[in-house]
C-alpha cells in the first residue's frame, strides 16, 4: 500500500476501532454443515465475539461438495503420510482438501485470524485422532488436512481452535493478537505516512514489551527506516515483525517489566504515598497475589490524572474491547 508523505496527524483513533476479520469453521458459528447436518455452535464465538468481528465462515467439507449429511471422514496414517478418507473407504479427499486450503488462503489475504474446529479430520489444527489403515485408532497426533496446509501457508496468521478458547489465558492471547492485527491492517489499508507508523508503533510499545521485548526492538529498527526506505518493503517487514512479536505469549515477568515502563515516567509526578501504592501493587502482581487488571487500572487512573497522553494512548491498557475480557 502507498505511503503518505504529508505530515497530518496519525489516524490512530480510527485504527483503534478496527474490527478483526476472522475466518471460522462454519459449524462453530451455528451453520448446520457437520456430517450429520448438525452444528457445533461455540457460545463465546457466537454470543460474545460476534458483536466485535466480521466472520468469514468456511466449511472445507461442504466446499469439497460432500453435502450434509455425508459419510464421516477420518485421518488414516500410512507410509504416504496422513490421508483424509471417507470412513467407509470409498473416497480419498487429501489432495482436494489441501488444494482448497491453498485457494481459500489466496482468496482471503486480509484476515486477522482463523478459528478452527478442534478434532476435525479437516479443520482440527492438532491432536486429531489418526487411524491405521485397517480402521483401528492409532494416536491423537494428527492435524486436519485443510488445517495443516493452512498453517504452512500462513505461519504468521493467528490460528486457534475452539476448545483452547475456553482457556482464559489462551483466549486473552488470541484476542490480543487478532485486534492488534486488525489495527495494523487498518493502518496500512489507506495511505499512511512515516509519522502514522511511528505513532502506531509508539502506541503498541508497552503491549509489545509484554509479549516479546526483542520483537519490540526488532520492529523499532524497521520503524527507524520509515521515510528512507521504499514503503512497500517497509510495510512488508513491519507486518511480519509485528505479527511475530504478538505470536509470543506474555509472561508475568514481561508484564512486570511493561508495568515498570508505565510507572517510570509518572513516578516523579506522584507523591510518596501514591508512588508506594503503585510499587506495591506491581509487586503484588509479580508475586501472583492480584490479577493484572489491578495494577493496570491503577496505572491508567494515574496516567489520566496526571494527563500523560503518551501513556493514556497505550493499547496495553485495553488491547481489545473490555466487554470481551
Ligand atoms: S469441522 Fe470443518 S469440515 Fe467439519 S463441519 Fe465444521 S467447518 Fe465443516
mmCIF file of C-alpha atoms and ligand atoms in Angstrom:
data_model
loop_
_atom_site.group_PDB
_atom_site.id
_atom_site.type_symbol
_atom_site.label_atom_id
_atom_site.label_comp_id
_atom_site.label_asym_id
_atom_site.label_seq_id
_atom_site.Cartn_x
_atom_site.Cartn_y
_atom_site.Cartn_z
ATOM 1 C CA UNK A 1 0.000 0.000 0.000
ATOM 2 C CA UNK A 2 1.187 3.512 -0.843
ATOM 3 C CA UNK A 3 2.653 5.655 1.980
ATOM 4 C CA UNK A 4 1.557 9.243 2.585
ATOM 5 C CA UNK A 5 4.270 11.869 2.716
ATOM 6 C CA UNK A 6 2.349 14.772 4.303
ATOM 7 C CA UNK A 7 2.543 15.460 7.996
ATOM 8 C CA UNK A 8 -1.091 15.254 9.062
ATOM 9 C CA UNK A 9 -1.769 13.639 12.448
ATOM 10 C CA UNK A 10 -1.819 9.875 12.635
ATOM 11 C CA UNK A 11 -5.164 8.115 12.280
ATOM 12 C CA UNK A 12 -4.727 6.138 15.476
ATOM 13 C CA UNK A 13 -8.297 6.680 16.825
ATOM 14 C CA UNK A 14 -9.818 5.197 13.645
ATOM 15 C CA UNK A 15 -7.284 2.404 13.696
ATOM 16 C CA UNK A 16 -8.312 1.708 17.299
ATOM 17 C CA UNK A 17 -11.860 0.909 16.208
ATOM 18 C CA UNK A 18 -10.736 -1.670 13.646
ATOM 19 C CA UNK A 19 -12.868 -4.834 13.601
ATOM 20 C CA UNK A 20 -10.968 -8.075 13.129
ATOM 21 C CA UNK A 21 -11.910 -10.082 10.071
ATOM 22 C CA UNK A 22 -11.896 -13.725 11.108
ATOM 23 C CA UNK A 23 -12.337 -16.876 9.100
ATOM 24 C CA UNK A 24 -14.073 -19.565 11.124
ATOM 25 C CA UNK A 25 -15.082 -23.180 10.692
ATOM 26 C CA UNK A 26 -18.724 -22.692 9.690
ATOM 27 C CA UNK A 27 -20.110 -25.199 12.194
ATOM 28 C CA UNK A 28 -18.707 -23.106 15.085
ATOM 29 C CA UNK A 29 -20.972 -20.182 14.254
ATOM 30 C CA UNK A 30 -24.039 -22.415 14.041
ATOM 31 C CA UNK A 31 -24.222 -23.414 10.392
ATOM 32 C CA UNK A 32 -25.697 -26.951 10.008
ATOM 33 C CA UNK A 33 -22.764 -28.283 7.994
ATOM 34 C CA UNK A 34 -21.466 -31.196 10.082
ATOM 35 C CA UNK A 35 -21.534 -34.721 8.666
ATOM 36 C CA UNK A 36 -24.862 -35.305 10.470
ATOM 37 C CA UNK A 37 -26.250 -31.902 9.323
ATOM 38 C CA UNK A 38 -25.812 -30.544 12.843
ATOM 39 C CA UNK A 39 -23.558 -27.737 14.062
ATOM 40 C CA UNK A 40 -21.014 -27.138 16.844
ATOM 41 C CA UNK A 41 -22.038 -23.621 17.833
ATOM 42 C CA UNK A 42 -19.439 -22.156 20.208
ATOM 43 C CA UNK A 43 -21.021 -19.851 22.781
ATOM 44 C CA UNK A 44 -18.140 -17.430 23.177
ATOM 45 C CA UNK A 45 -17.726 -17.036 19.415
ATOM 46 C CA UNK A 46 -21.395 -16.858 18.530
ATOM 47 C CA UNK A 47 -22.726 -14.943 21.540
ATOM 48 C CA UNK A 48 -19.889 -12.602 22.568
ATOM 49 C CA UNK A 49 -17.180 -12.222 19.944
ATOM 50 C CA UNK A 50 -19.770 -11.950 17.181
ATOM 51 C CA UNK A 51 -20.534 -8.301 18.022
ATOM 52 C CA UNK A 52 -16.896 -7.238 17.560
ATOM 53 C CA UNK A 53 -15.652 -9.090 14.478
ATOM 54 C CA UNK A 54 -16.616 -9.806 10.883
ATOM 55 C CA UNK A 55 -16.850 -13.527 10.191
ATOM 56 C CA UNK A 56 -15.884 -15.386 7.053
ATOM 57 C CA UNK A 57 -17.366 -18.878 7.575
ATOM 58 C CA UNK A 58 -15.536 -21.663 5.738
ATOM 59 C CA UNK A 59 -16.536 -25.345 5.766
ATOM 60 C CA UNK A 60 -13.942 -27.302 3.796
ATOM 61 C CA UNK A 61 -16.038 -30.458 3.537
ATOM 62 C CA UNK A 62 -19.045 -28.563 2.180
ATOM 63 C CA UNK A 63 -16.789 -26.671 -0.232
ATOM 64 C CA UNK A 64 -15.483 -30.028 -1.449
ATOM 65 C CA UNK A 65 -19.083 -30.772 -2.439
ATOM 66 C CA UNK A 66 -19.673 -33.516 0.109
ATOM 67 C CA UNK A 67 -23.002 -32.113 1.327
ATOM 68 C CA UNK A 68 -24.705 -32.588 4.689
ATOM 69 C CA UNK A 69 -25.486 -35.190 5.821
ATOM 70 C CA UNK A 70 -22.474 -37.086 4.438
ATOM 71 C CA UNK A 71 -20.263 -40.061 5.183
ATOM 72 C CA UNK A 72 -17.914 -39.024 8.024
ATOM 73 C CA UNK A 73 -14.231 -38.606 7.211
ATOM 74 C CA UNK A 74 -11.174 -39.734 9.157
ATOM 75 C CA UNK A 75 -7.402 -39.423 9.053
ATOM 76 C CA UNK A 76 -5.603 -42.600 8.061
ATOM 77 C CA UNK A 77 -1.844 -42.642 8.595
ATOM 78 C CA UNK A 78 0.426 -44.766 6.498
ATOM 79 C CA UNK A 79 3.682 -44.780 4.546
ATOM 80 C CA UNK A 80 2.491 -41.980 2.260
ATOM 81 C CA UNK A 81 1.632 -39.687 5.190
ATOM 82 C CA UNK A 82 -1.784 -38.774 6.548
ATOM 83 C CA UNK A 83 -4.752 -39.188 4.221
ATOM 84 C CA UNK A 84 -8.226 -37.720 4.574
ATOM 85 C CA UNK A 85 -10.582 -40.517 3.632
ATOM 86 C CA UNK A 86 -14.262 -41.403 3.915
ATOM 87 C CA UNK A 87 -14.873 -43.632 6.915
ATOM 88 C CA UNK A 88 -16.370 -46.310 4.652
ATOM 89 C CA UNK A 89 -13.223 -46.256 2.481
ATOM 90 C CA UNK A 90 -14.978 -45.084 -0.672
ATOM 91 C CA UNK A 91 -13.068 -41.831 -1.303
ATOM 92 C CA UNK A 92 -9.778 -40.037 -0.606
ATOM 93 C CA UNK A 93 -10.072 -36.244 -0.263
ATOM 94 C CA UNK A 94 -6.481 -35.444 0.736
ATOM 95 C CA UNK A 95 -5.384 -33.622 -2.415
ATOM 96 C CA UNK A 96 -8.603 -31.633 -2.895
ATOM 97 C CA UNK A 97 -8.636 -30.565 0.789
ATOM 98 C CA UNK A 98 -5.038 -29.310 0.597
ATOM 99 C CA UNK A 99 -5.734 -27.550 -2.709
ATOM 100 C CA UNK A 100 -8.819 -25.940 -1.175
ATOM 101 C CA UNK A 101 -6.674 -24.577 1.685
ATOM 102 C CA UNK A 102 -4.381 -23.020 -0.915
ATOM 103 C CA UNK A 103 -7.301 -21.411 -2.755
ATOM 104 C CA UNK A 104 -9.013 -20.088 0.373
ATOM 105 C CA UNK A 105 -5.735 -18.771 1.744
ATOM 106 C CA UNK A 106 -5.122 -16.908 -1.521
ATOM 107 C CA UNK A 107 -8.759 -15.655 -1.663
ATOM 108 C CA UNK A 108 -8.593 -14.270 1.876
ATOM 109 C CA UNK A 109 -5.376 -12.278 2.215
ATOM 110 C CA UNK A 110 -6.872 -9.671 4.581
ATOM 111 C CA UNK A 111 -7.701 -11.882 7.522
ATOM 112 C CA UNK A 112 -6.736 -11.131 11.105
ATOM 113 C CA UNK A 113 -7.149 -14.699 12.321
ATOM 114 C CA UNK A 114 -8.831 -18.054 11.832
ATOM 115 C CA UNK A 115 -10.767 -20.147 14.342
ATOM 116 C CA UNK A 116 -10.833 -23.836 13.515
ATOM 117 C CA UNK A 117 -12.909 -26.713 14.865
ATOM 118 C CA UNK A 118 -10.868 -28.946 17.124
ATOM 119 C CA UNK A 119 -10.545 -32.703 16.489
ATOM 120 C CA UNK A 120 -11.939 -32.488 12.948
ATOM 121 C CA UNK A 121 -10.035 -34.515 10.305
ATOM 122 C CA UNK A 122 -10.351 -31.470 8.026
ATOM 123 C CA UNK A 123 -10.243 -28.462 10.367
ATOM 124 C CA UNK A 124 -8.504 -29.629 13.557
ATOM 125 C CA UNK A 125 -5.119 -27.904 13.921
ATOM 126 C CA UNK A 126 -3.647 -30.501 16.308
ATOM 127 C CA UNK A 127 -4.463 -33.552 18.400
ATOM 128 C CA UNK A 128 -6.688 -35.129 15.747
ATOM 129 C CA UNK A 129 -7.366 -38.862 16.013
ATOM 130 C CA UNK A 130 -5.445 -40.865 13.417
ATOM 131 C CA UNK A 131 -6.302 -44.393 12.354
ATOM 132 C CA UNK A 132 -4.396 -47.354 10.988
ATOM 133 C CA UNK A 133 -5.310 -48.441 7.506
ATOM 134 C CA UNK A 134 -7.413 -51.275 8.922
ATOM 135 C CA UNK A 135 -9.552 -48.761 10.810
ATOM 136 C CA UNK A 136 -8.144 -49.184 14.328
ATOM 137 C CA UNK A 137 -7.329 -45.944 16.222
ATOM 138 C CA UNK A 138 -3.594 -45.092 16.089
ATOM 139 C CA UNK A 139 -2.876 -41.902 18.050
ATOM 140 C CA UNK A 140 -4.109 -38.350 18.566
ATOM 141 C CA UNK A 141 -1.163 -36.611 16.973
ATOM 142 C CA UNK A 142 -2.771 -35.749 13.669
ATOM 143 C CA UNK A 143 -3.847 -32.458 12.148
ATOM 144 C CA UNK A 144 -6.762 -31.894 9.811
ATOM 145 C CA UNK A 145 -5.580 -31.877 6.207
ATOM 146 C CA UNK A 146 -7.095 -28.458 5.455
ATOM 147 C CA UNK A 147 -5.762 -27.008 8.739
ATOM 148 C CA UNK A 148 -2.258 -28.404 8.264
ATOM 149 C CA UNK A 149 -1.892 -26.879 4.796
ATOM 150 C CA UNK A 150 -3.320 -23.586 6.032
ATOM 151 C CA UNK A 151 -0.776 -23.413 8.873
ATOM 152 C CA UNK A 152 2.044 -23.989 6.363
ATOM 153 C CA UNK A 153 0.774 -21.218 4.112
ATOM 154 C CA UNK A 154 0.013 -18.627 6.822
ATOM 155 C CA UNK A 155 2.603 -19.083 9.579
ATOM 156 C CA UNK A 156 2.066 -15.557 10.955
ATOM 157 C CA UNK A 157 -1.737 -15.627 10.987
ATOM 158 C CA UNK A 158 -3.258 -16.154 14.460
ATOM 159 C CA UNK A 159 -4.914 -19.565 14.158
ATOM 160 C CA UNK A 160 -6.715 -21.039 17.141
ATOM 161 C CA UNK A 161 -9.125 -23.885 17.810
ATOM 162 C CA UNK A 162 -12.427 -23.580 19.632
ATOM 163 C CA UNK A 163 -11.503 -25.764 22.611
ATOM 164 C CA UNK A 164 -8.465 -23.671 23.523
ATOM 165 C CA UNK A 165 -10.602 -20.530 23.542
ATOM 166 C CA UNK A 166 -12.220 -21.863 26.722
ATOM 167 C CA UNK A 167 -8.878 -21.311 28.489
ATOM 168 C CA UNK A 168 -8.773 -17.667 29.714
ATOM 169 C CA UNK A 169 -5.016 -17.284 29.135
ATOM 170 C CA UNK A 170 -5.109 -18.669 25.590
ATOM 171 C CA UNK A 171 -8.249 -16.707 24.791
ATOM 172 C CA UNK A 172 -6.651 -13.481 26.036
ATOM 173 C CA UNK A 173 -3.618 -14.080 23.829
ATOM 174 C CA UNK A 174 -5.722 -14.832 20.760
ATOM 175 C CA UNK A 175 -7.874 -11.735 21.278
ATOM 176 C CA UNK A 176 -4.798 -9.538 21.780
ATOM 177 C CA UNK A 177 -3.315 -10.889 18.538
ATOM 178 C CA UNK A 178 -6.386 -10.517 16.331
ATOM 179 C CA UNK A 179 -7.184 -6.990 17.487
ATOM 180 C CA UNK A 180 -3.532 -5.934 17.051
ATOM 181 C CA UNK A 181 -3.603 -7.476 13.547
ATOM 182 C CA UNK A 182 -6.809 -5.594 12.739
ATOM 183 C CA UNK A 183 -5.335 -2.268 13.872
ATOM 184 C CA UNK A 184 -2.262 -2.826 11.731
ATOM 185 C CA UNK A 185 -4.381 -3.814 8.733
ATOM 186 C CA UNK A 186 -6.431 -0.618 9.202
ATOM 187 C CA UNK A 187 -3.254 1.464 9.367
ATOM 188 C CA UNK A 188 -1.945 0.078 6.100
ATOM 189 C CA UNK A 189 -5.340 -0.087 4.363
ATOM 190 C CA UNK A 190 -5.280 3.585 3.468
ATOM 191 C CA UNK A 191 -2.431 5.910 2.584
ATOM 192 C CA UNK A 192 -0.101 6.053 5.564
ATOM 193 C CA UNK A 193 2.778 8.334 6.440
ATOM 194 C CA UNK A 194 6.006 7.573 8.313
ATOM 195 C CA UNK A 195 4.543 9.638 11.145
ATOM 196 C CA UNK A 196 1.477 7.347 11.272
ATOM 197 C CA UNK A 197 3.720 4.324 11.593
ATOM 198 C CA UNK A 198 5.807 5.943 14.329
ATOM 199 C CA UNK A 199 2.650 6.808 16.288
ATOM 200 C CA UNK A 200 1.209 3.339 15.759
ATOM 201 C CA UNK A 201 4.406 1.709 16.921
ATOM 202 C CA UNK A 202 4.644 4.008 19.920
ATOM 203 C CA UNK A 203 1.034 3.220 20.949
ATOM 204 C CA UNK A 204 1.875 -0.509 20.947
ATOM 205 C CA UNK A 205 5.180 -0.212 22.788
ATOM 206 C CA UNK A 206 4.069 -1.499 26.192
ATOM 207 C CA UNK A 207 1.856 -4.215 24.763
ATOM 208 C CA UNK A 208 4.741 -5.498 22.641
ATOM 209 C CA UNK A 209 7.100 -5.373 25.614
ATOM 210 C CA UNK A 210 4.700 -7.668 27.459
ATOM 211 C CA UNK A 211 4.646 -10.102 24.519
ATOM 212 C CA UNK A 212 8.186 -10.038 23.193
ATOM 213 C CA UNK A 213 10.759 -7.367 24.174
ATOM 214 C CA UNK A 214 13.155 -8.435 21.411
ATOM 215 C CA UNK A 215 10.277 -8.277 18.930
ATOM 216 C CA UNK A 216 9.607 -4.723 20.059
ATOM 217 C CA UNK A 217 13.213 -3.775 19.397
ATOM 218 C CA UNK A 218 13.148 -5.537 16.006
ATOM 219 C CA UNK A 219 10.034 -3.660 14.918
ATOM 220 C CA UNK A 220 11.589 -0.443 16.244
ATOM 221 C CA UNK A 221 14.574 -0.858 13.944
ATOM 222 C CA UNK A 222 12.189 -1.214 10.998
ATOM 223 C CA UNK A 223 10.281 1.925 12.010
ATOM 224 C CA UNK A 224 13.585 3.796 12.190
ATOM 225 C CA UNK A 225 13.845 3.251 8.423
ATOM 226 C CA UNK A 226 10.467 4.884 7.721
ATOM 227 C CA UNK A 227 10.927 7.762 5.317
ATOM 228 C CA UNK A 228 14.220 6.492 3.925
ATOM 229 C CA UNK A 229 13.087 3.101 2.558
ATOM 230 C CA UNK A 230 10.558 2.257 -0.160
ATOM 231 C CA UNK A 231 7.220 1.979 1.698
ATOM 232 C CA UNK A 232 6.186 -1.398 0.252
ATOM 233 C CA UNK A 233 9.250 -3.175 1.653
ATOM 234 C CA UNK A 234 8.986 -1.361 4.956
ATOM 235 C CA UNK A 235 5.312 -2.314 5.271
ATOM 236 C CA UNK A 236 6.039 -5.969 4.468
ATOM 237 C CA UNK A 237 8.851 -6.162 7.026
ATOM 238 C CA UNK A 238 6.888 -4.366 9.728
ATOM 239 C CA UNK A 239 3.843 -6.626 9.216
ATOM 240 C CA UNK A 240 5.978 -9.749 9.621
ATOM 241 C CA UNK A 241 7.926 -8.489 12.642
ATOM 242 C CA UNK A 242 4.786 -7.125 14.347
ATOM 243 C CA UNK A 243 2.896 -10.398 13.872
ATOM 244 C CA UNK A 244 5.933 -12.331 15.084
ATOM 245 C CA UNK A 245 6.146 -10.234 18.266
ATOM 246 C CA UNK A 246 2.471 -10.773 19.065
ATOM 247 C CA UNK A 247 2.761 -14.510 18.451
ATOM 248 C CA UNK A 248 4.738 -14.737 21.707
ATOM 249 C CA UNK A 249 2.525 -15.213 24.748
ATOM 250 C CA UNK A 250 3.084 -12.631 27.512
ATOM 251 C CA UNK A 251 4.614 -13.852 30.766
ATOM 252 C CA UNK A 252 4.172 -12.474 34.266
ATOM 253 C CA UNK A 253 7.792 -11.249 34.238
ATOM 254 C CA UNK A 254 7.305 -9.408 30.957
ATOM 255 C CA UNK A 255 4.124 -7.834 32.261
ATOM 256 C CA UNK A 256 6.027 -6.628 35.331
ATOM 257 C CA UNK A 257 8.622 -5.116 33.002
ATOM 258 C CA UNK A 258 5.910 -3.384 30.959
ATOM 259 C CA UNK A 259 4.208 -2.115 34.127
ATOM 260 C CA UNK A 260 7.534 -0.669 35.292
ATOM 261 C CA UNK A 261 7.764 1.137 31.950
ATOM 262 C CA UNK A 262 4.340 2.641 32.635
ATOM 263 C CA UNK A 263 5.317 3.588 36.155
ATOM 264 C CA UNK A 264 8.690 5.199 35.370
ATOM 265 C CA UNK A 265 7.517 8.352 33.553
ATOM 266 C CA UNK A 266 4.783 9.046 36.108
ATOM 267 C CA UNK A 267 6.619 8.228 39.322
ATOM 268 C CA UNK A 268 8.154 11.666 39.813
ATOM 269 C CA UNK A 269 4.733 13.281 39.460
ATOM 270 C CA UNK A 270 3.185 11.200 42.238
ATOM 271 C CA UNK A 271 3.559 11.925 45.936
ATOM 272 C CA UNK A 272 5.287 9.341 48.138
ATOM 273 C CA UNK A 273 2.109 7.600 49.265
ATOM 274 C CA UNK A 274 0.768 7.100 45.737
ATOM 275 C CA UNK A 275 4.197 6.049 44.477
ATOM 276 C CA UNK A 276 4.402 3.402 47.210
ATOM 277 C CA UNK A 277 0.868 2.218 46.389
ATOM 278 C CA UNK A 278 1.741 1.667 42.736
ATOM 279 C CA UNK A 279 5.049 -0.047 43.513
ATOM 280 C CA UNK A 280 3.299 -2.383 45.964
ATOM 281 C CA UNK A 281 0.524 -3.252 43.536
ATOM 282 C CA UNK A 282 3.048 -4.086 40.792
ATOM 283 C CA UNK A 283 4.997 -6.233 43.259
ATOM 284 C CA UNK A 284 1.766 -7.977 44.327
ATOM 285 C CA UNK A 285 1.026 -8.780 40.686
ATOM 286 C CA UNK A 286 4.585 -10.085 40.272
ATOM 287 C CA UNK A 287 4.037 -12.445 43.230
ATOM 288 C CA UNK A 288 0.758 -13.648 41.736
ATOM 289 C CA UNK A 289 -1.334 -12.121 44.544
ATOM 290 C CA UNK A 290 -3.557 -9.949 42.339
ATOM 291 C CA UNK A 291 -4.637 -10.137 38.681
ATOM 292 C CA UNK A 292 -3.048 -7.944 36.020
ATOM 293 C CA UNK A 293 -6.139 -5.779 35.877
ATOM 294 C CA UNK A 294 -5.362 -4.370 39.357
ATOM 295 C CA UNK A 295 -2.046 -2.615 38.531
ATOM 296 C CA UNK A 296 -3.309 -1.756 35.048
ATOM 297 C CA UNK A 297 -6.398 0.019 36.384
ATOM 298 C CA UNK A 298 -4.383 1.938 38.980
ATOM 299 C CA UNK A 299 -1.718 2.975 36.475
ATOM 300 C CA UNK A 300 -4.264 4.062 33.904
ATOM 301 C CA UNK A 301 -6.047 6.097 36.552
ATOM 302 C CA UNK A 302 -2.790 7.922 37.382
ATOM 303 C CA UNK A 303 -1.858 8.318 33.692
ATOM 304 C CA UNK A 304 -5.166 10.098 33.104
ATOM 305 C CA UNK A 305 -4.992 12.059 36.349
ATOM 306 C CA UNK A 306 -1.509 13.302 35.510
ATOM 307 C CA UNK A 307 -2.524 13.888 31.896
ATOM 308 C CA UNK A 308 0.295 11.780 30.459
ATOM 309 C CA UNK A 309 -1.043 11.457 26.922
ATOM 310 C CA UNK A 310 1.679 9.084 25.771
ATOM 311 C CA UNK A 311 0.683 6.570 28.423
ATOM 312 C CA UNK A 312 -3.050 7.027 28.019
ATOM 313 C CA UNK A 313 -2.689 6.215 24.306
ATOM 314 C CA UNK A 314 -1.104 2.832 25.004
ATOM 315 C CA UNK A 315 -3.032 -0.178 23.669
ATOM 316 C CA UNK A 316 -1.628 -2.082 26.647
ATOM 317 C CA UNK A 317 -4.413 -0.720 28.855
ATOM 318 C CA UNK A 318 -7.145 -2.074 26.608
ATOM 319 C CA UNK A 319 -5.765 -4.452 23.976
ATOM 320 C CA UNK A 320 -9.291 -5.460 22.913
ATOM 321 C CA UNK A 321 -12.824 -4.367 23.874
ATOM 322 C CA UNK A 322 -13.264 -4.694 27.619
ATOM 323 C CA UNK A 323 -16.613 -6.464 27.120
ATOM 324 C CA UNK A 324 -14.607 -9.476 25.939
ATOM 325 C CA UNK A 325 -12.326 -9.580 28.973
HETATM 326 S S1 LIG B 1 -15.258 -29.110 11.366
HETATM 327 FE FE1 LIG B 1 -14.767 -28.093 9.445
HETATM 328 S S2 LIG B 1 -15.313 -29.566 7.845
HETATM 329 FE FE2 LIG B 1 -16.291 -30.241 9.728
HETATM 330 S S3 LIG B 1 -18.339 -29.327 9.662
HETATM 331 FE FE3 LIG B 1 -17.046 -27.922 10.796
HETATM 332 S S4 LIG B 1 -16.343 -26.489 9.249
HETATM 333 FE FE4 LIG B 1 -17.118 -28.272 8.154
#
